[in-house]
Coordinates of C-alpha atoms in Angstrom, one line a residue:
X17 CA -20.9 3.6 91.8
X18 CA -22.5 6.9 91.1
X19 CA -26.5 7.5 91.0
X20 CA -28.4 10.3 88.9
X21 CA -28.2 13.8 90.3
X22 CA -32.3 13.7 90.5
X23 CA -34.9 11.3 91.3
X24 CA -37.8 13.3 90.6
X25 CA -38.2 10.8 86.8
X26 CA -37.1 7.4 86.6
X27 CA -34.1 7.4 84.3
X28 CA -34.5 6.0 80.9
X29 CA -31.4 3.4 81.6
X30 CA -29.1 2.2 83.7
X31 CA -25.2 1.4 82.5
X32 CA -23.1 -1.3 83.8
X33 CA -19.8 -1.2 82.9
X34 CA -18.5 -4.5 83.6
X35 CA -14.4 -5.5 83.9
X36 CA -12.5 -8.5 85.0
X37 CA -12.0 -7.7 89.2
X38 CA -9.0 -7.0 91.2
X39 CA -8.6 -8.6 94.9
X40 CA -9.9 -7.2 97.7
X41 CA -6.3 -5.8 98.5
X42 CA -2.4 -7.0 98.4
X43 CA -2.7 -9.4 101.2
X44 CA -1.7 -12.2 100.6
X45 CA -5.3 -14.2 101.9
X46 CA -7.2 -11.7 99.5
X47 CA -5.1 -12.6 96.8
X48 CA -5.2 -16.1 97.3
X49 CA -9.3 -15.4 97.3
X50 CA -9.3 -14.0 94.2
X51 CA -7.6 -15.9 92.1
X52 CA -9.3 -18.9 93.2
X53 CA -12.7 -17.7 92.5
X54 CA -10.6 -16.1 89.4
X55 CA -9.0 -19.8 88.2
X56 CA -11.8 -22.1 89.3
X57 CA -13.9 -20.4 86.6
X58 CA -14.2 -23.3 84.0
X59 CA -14.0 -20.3 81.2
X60 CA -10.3 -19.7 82.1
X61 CA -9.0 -23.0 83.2
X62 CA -11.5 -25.6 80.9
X63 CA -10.4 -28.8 82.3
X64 CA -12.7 -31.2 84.4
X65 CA -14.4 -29.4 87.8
X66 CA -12.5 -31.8 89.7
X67 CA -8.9 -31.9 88.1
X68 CA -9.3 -27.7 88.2
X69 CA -10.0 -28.0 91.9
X70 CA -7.1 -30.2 92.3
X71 CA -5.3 -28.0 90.3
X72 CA -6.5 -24.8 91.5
X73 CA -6.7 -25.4 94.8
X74 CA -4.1 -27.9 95.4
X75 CA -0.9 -26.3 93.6
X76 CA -1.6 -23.1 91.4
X77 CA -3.2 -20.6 93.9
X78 CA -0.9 -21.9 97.1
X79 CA 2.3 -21.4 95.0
X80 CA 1.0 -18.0 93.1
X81 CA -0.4 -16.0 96.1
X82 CA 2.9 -14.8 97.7
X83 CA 4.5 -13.8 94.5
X84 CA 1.3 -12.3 92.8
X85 CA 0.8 -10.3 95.8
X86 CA 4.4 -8.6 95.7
X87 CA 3.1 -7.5 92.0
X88 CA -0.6 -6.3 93.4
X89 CA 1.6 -4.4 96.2
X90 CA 3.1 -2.2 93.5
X91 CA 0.1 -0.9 92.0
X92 CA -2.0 -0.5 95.5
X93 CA -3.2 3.0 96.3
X94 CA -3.0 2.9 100.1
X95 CA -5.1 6.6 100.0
X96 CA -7.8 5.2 98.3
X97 CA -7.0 1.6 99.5
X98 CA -7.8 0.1 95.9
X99 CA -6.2 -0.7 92.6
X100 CA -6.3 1.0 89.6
X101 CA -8.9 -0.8 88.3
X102 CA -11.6 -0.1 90.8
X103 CA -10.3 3.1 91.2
X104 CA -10.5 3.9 87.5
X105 CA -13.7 1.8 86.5
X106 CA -16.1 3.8 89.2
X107 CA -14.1 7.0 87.7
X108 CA -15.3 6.0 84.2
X109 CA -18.9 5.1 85.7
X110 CA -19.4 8.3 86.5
X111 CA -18.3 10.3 83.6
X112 CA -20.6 8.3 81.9
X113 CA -23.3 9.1 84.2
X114 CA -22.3 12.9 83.5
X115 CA -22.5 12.4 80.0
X116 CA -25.6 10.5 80.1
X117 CA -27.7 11.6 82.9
X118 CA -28.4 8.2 83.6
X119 CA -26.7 5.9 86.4
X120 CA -24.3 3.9 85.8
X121 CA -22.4 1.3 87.7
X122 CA -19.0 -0.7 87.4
X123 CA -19.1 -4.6 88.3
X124 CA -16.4 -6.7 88.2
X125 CA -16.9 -10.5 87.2
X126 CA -14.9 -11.5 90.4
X127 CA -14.8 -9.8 93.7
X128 CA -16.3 -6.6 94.4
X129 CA -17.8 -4.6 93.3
X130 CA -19.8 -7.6 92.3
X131 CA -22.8 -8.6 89.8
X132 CA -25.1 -9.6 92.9
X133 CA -24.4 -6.3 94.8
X134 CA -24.6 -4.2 92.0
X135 CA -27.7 -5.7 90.3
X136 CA -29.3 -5.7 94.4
X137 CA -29.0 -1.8 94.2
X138 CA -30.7 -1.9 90.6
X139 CA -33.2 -4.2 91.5
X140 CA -33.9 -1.9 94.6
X141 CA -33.6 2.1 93.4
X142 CA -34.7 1.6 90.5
X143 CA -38.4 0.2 88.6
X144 CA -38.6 -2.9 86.7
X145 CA -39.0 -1.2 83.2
X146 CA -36.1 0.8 83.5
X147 CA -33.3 -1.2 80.7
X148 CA -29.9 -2.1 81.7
X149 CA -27.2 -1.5 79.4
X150 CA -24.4 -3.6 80.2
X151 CA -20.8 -3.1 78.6
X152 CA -18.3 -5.3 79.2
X153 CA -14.9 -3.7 78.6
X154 CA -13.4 -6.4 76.9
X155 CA -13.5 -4.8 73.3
X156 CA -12.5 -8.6 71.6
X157 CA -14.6 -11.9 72.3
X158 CA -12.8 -14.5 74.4
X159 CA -15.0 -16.8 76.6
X160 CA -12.6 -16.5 79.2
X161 CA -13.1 -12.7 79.3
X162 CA -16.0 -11.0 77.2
X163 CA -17.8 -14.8 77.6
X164 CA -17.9 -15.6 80.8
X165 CA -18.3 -11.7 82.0
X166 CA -22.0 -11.4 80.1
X167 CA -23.1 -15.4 81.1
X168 CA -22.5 -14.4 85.0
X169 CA -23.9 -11.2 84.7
X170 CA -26.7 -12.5 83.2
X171 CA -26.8 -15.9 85.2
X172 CA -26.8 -13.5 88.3
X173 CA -29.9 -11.7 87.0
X174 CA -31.9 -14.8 86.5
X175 CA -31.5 -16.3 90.1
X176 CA -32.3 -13.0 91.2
X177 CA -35.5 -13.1 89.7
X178 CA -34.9 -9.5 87.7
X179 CA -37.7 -8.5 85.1
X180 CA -35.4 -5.7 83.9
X181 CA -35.0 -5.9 80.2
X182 CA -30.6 -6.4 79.3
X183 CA -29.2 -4.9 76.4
X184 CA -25.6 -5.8 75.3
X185 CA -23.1 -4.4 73.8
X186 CA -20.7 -6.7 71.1
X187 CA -17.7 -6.8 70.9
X188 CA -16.4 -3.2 69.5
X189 CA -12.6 -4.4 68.3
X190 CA -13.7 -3.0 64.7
X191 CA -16.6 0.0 65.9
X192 CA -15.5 3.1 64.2
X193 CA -16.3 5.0 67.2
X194 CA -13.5 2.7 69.3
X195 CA -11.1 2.6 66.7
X196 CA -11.5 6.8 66.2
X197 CA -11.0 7.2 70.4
X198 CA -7.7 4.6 70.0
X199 CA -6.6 6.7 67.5
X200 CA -6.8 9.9 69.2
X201 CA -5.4 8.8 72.9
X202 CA -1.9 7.5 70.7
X203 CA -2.2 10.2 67.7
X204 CA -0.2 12.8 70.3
X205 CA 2.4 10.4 71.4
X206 CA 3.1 9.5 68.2
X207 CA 3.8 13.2 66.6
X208 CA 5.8 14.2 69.4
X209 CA 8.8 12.5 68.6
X210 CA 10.2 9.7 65.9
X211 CA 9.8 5.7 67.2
X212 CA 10.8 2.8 65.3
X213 CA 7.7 0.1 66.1
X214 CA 4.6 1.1 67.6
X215 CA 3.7 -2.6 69.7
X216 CA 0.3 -3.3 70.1
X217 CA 0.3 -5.7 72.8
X218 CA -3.2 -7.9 73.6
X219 CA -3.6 -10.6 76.5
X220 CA -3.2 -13.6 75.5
X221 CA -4.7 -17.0 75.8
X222 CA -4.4 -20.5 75.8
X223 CA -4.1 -21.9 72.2
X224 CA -6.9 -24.7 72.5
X225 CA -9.2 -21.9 73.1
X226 CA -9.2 -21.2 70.1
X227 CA -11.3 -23.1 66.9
X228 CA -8.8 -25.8 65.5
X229 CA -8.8 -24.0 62.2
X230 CA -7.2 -21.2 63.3
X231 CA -4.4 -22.9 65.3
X232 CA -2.2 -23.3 63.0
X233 CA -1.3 -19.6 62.0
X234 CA 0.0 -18.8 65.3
X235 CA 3.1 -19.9 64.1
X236 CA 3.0 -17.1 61.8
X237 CA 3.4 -13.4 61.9
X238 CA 0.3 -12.1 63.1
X239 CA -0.5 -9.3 60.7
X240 CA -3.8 -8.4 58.8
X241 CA -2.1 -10.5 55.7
X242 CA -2.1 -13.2 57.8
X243 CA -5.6 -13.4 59.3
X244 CA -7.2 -16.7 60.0
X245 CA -11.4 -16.1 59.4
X246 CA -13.3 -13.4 57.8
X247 CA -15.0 -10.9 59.4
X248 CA -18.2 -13.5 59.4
X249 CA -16.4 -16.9 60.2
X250 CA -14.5 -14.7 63.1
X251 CA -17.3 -13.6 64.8
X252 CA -15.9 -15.6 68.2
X253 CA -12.0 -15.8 66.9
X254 CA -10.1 -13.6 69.4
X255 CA -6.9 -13.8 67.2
X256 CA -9.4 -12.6 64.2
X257 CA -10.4 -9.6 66.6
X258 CA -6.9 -8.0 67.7
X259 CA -5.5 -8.5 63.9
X260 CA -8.5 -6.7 62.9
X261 CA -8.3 -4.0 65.4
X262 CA -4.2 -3.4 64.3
X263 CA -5.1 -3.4 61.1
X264 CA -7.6 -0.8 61.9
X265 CA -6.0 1.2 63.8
X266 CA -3.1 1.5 62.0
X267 CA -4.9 2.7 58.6
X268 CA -6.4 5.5 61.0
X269 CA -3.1 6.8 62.4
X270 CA -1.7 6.5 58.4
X271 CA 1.2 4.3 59.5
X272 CA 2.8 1.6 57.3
X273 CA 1.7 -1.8 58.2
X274 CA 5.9 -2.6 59.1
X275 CA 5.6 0.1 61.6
X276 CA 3.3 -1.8 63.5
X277 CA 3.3 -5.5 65.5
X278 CA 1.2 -7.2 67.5
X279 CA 2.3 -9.3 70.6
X280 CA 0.4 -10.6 73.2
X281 CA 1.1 -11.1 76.5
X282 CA 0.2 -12.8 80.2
X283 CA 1.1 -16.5 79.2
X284 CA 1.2 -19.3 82.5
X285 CA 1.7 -22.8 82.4
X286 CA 3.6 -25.2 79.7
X287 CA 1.0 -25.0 77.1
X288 CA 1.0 -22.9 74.1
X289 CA -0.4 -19.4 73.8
X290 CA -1.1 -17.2 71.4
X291 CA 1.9 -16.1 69.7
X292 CA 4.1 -13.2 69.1
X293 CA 5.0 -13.8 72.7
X294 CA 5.1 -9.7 73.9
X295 CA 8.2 -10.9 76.7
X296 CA 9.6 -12.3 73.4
X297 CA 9.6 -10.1 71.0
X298 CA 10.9 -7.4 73.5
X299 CA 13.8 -8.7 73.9
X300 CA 14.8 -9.5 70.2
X301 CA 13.2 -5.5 68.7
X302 CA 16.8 -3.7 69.7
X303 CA 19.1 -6.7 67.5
X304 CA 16.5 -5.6 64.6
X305 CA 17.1 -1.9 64.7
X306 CA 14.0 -0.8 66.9
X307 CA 15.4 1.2 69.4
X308 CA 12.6 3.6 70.5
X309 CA 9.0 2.6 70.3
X310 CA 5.8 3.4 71.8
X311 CA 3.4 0.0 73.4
X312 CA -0.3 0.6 74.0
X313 CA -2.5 -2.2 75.0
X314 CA -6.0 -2.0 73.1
X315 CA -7.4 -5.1 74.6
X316 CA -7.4 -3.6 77.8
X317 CA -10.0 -0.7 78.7
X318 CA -8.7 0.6 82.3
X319 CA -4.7 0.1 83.3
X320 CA -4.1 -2.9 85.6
X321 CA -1.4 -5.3 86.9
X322 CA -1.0 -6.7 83.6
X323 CA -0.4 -2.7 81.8
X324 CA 0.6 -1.5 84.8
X325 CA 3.8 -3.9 86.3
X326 CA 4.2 -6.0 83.3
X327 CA 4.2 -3.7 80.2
X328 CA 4.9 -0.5 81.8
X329 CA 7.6 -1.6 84.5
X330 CA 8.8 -5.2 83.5
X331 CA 8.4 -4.7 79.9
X332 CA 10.3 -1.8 79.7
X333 CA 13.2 -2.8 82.1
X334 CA 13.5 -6.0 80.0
X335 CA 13.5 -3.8 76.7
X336 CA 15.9 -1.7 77.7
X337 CA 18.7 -4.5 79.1
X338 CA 18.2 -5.7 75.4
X339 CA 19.8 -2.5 74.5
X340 CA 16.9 -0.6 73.5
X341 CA 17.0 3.3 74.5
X342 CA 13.2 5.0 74.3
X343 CA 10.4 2.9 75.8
X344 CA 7.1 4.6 76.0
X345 CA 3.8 3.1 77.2
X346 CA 0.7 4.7 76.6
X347 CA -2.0 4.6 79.4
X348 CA -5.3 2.9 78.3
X349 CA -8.6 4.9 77.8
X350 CA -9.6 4.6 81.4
X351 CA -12.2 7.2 82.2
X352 CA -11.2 9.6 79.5
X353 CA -14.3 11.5 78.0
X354 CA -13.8 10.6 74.7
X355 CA -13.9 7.0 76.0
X356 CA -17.5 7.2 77.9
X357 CA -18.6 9.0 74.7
X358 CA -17.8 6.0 72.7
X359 CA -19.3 3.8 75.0
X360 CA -22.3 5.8 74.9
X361 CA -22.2 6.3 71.1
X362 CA -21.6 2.3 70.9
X363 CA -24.0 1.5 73.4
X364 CA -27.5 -0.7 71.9

């Protein structure tokens, strides 16, 4: 959390740049408290209060804990004592707050640093007229990520009685200014060397979250040929979003539309999720002649577990088994400049 260099003027906003949490740390109780409070959300898991306790409580988080907290291990900064994700999103705070002049904060939806403690410090330091300018880092709408982040944040405000005004930022998957900084961070890694595929690999979610309509094209390729709304009917369709943002992104780095693919990734359970699966598709790229390529994620706005330990370390190990020989991720934005100037610049 950073705060304005001077207090002398009240500054003309204050940014909150809200992600998805990380556990306290890679103990195993702290895991287990995090993806309780993560799971019993009725946004991720939308089944009945009481079978998602059951559920939740009862099976998932008892028989998840150990083994999630191996994988939370790998990425823990025992200097800092964090993850990359707190780490990285009070990092990008305050280069915004350099940029800007104004303060800015980062909340996490679950765990700390949370809406309530972040919002108490608001609601203290600075006066009631003063805007907040929350952006969510979810650049694609999902209710189980860019939904329920903005209903708790501003849930949180109303039982806390704040009179400060809340602007928003929309979802950005198709803002010039985010597709430009996407372009830019992979532009270098791209020229330095030939690749076969360039994967652009989302999270995933569970099929039924998705409007019935669009269901059945997950059995196809997911390409921009192969979209399921318009830019109007997917205002809400989070396959809609990531197609879009490819397609996007790959007419701004002037690559052919085969050079591309989108996966997703981060699937639990029996059901279906969106499809290409990423752990798939992975495995099947070196019997197809794609032997080097480069993987970004563009869903996610700051590395985590899910870049970190299962594109960058599992994805690649399992790529290379397959028989492929160059895998290269490319880091997310994080708290690049050109990043907080495109918040900024997108900011309402």
């Amino acid at each position: 959390m950073t705060t304005p260099t001077s207090t002398a003027m009240p500054p003309s906003a204050v940014y909150l740049l809200m992600n998805l949490g990380s556990p306290a740390s890679p103990a195993v109780g702290d895991v287990r408290k995090y993806l309780g409070e993560f799971l019993m959300d009725g946004h991720v898991m939308s089944v009945p209060y009481l079978l998602r306790l059951f559920l939740v409580h009862g099976i998932i988080v008892p028989h998840r804990s150990p083994h999630s907290a191996l994988k939370y291990a790998q990425i823990w900064d025992a200097k800092s004592e964090s993850f990359p994700l707190i780490r990285i999103g009070d990092a990008l705070a305050q280069r915004v707050t350099q940029l800007s002049g104004c303060p800015a904060f980062s909340v996490m939806r679950y765990g700390e640093p949370s809406a309530h403690t972040v919002l108490q410090r608001i609601r203290s330091d600075y006066p009631a007229d003063t805007p907040i300018v929350l952006l969510p880092l979810y650049p694609h709408y999902a209710a189980s990520s860019y939904g329920t982040a903005v209903e708790h944040l501003l849930r949180t405000a109303r039982r806390m009685s704040m009179s400060h005004r809340i602007r928003i930022l929309s979802p950005y998957y198709k803002h010039p200014e985010y597709i430009h900084t996407l372009a830019e961070s992979l532009r270098p890694i791209l020229t330095k060397k030939p690749f076969d595929k360039l994967i652009l690999n989302y999270h995933a979610i569970p099929l039924k979250h998705l409007h019935p309509q669009c269901r059945p094209f997950n059995r196809q390729p997911a390409d921009a040929a192969n979209n399921c709304c318009t830019d109007t009917l997917g205002e809400k369709c989070y396959r809609h979003h990531c197609i879009r943002t490819t397609q996007l992104l790959t007419e701004a780095l002037g690559l052919p539309p085969n050079k591309v693919e989108t996966c997703f990734q981060s699937r639990i359970g029996h059901v279906e999720w969106l499809r290409p699966y990423f752990t798939e598709r992975i495995s099947q790229l070196p019997a197809e002649g794609c032997l080097r390529i480069v993987v970004a994620a563009p869903g996610f706005a700051v590395d985590c577990l899910e870049t970190l330990e299962e594109v960058a370390e599992e994805g690649k190990h399992q790529f290379m088994q397959a028989g492929g020989c160059e895998f290269e991720y490319v880091p997310c934005l994080n708290d690049s400049d050109i990043f907080a100037q495109a918040l900024l610049r997108m900011a309402p």
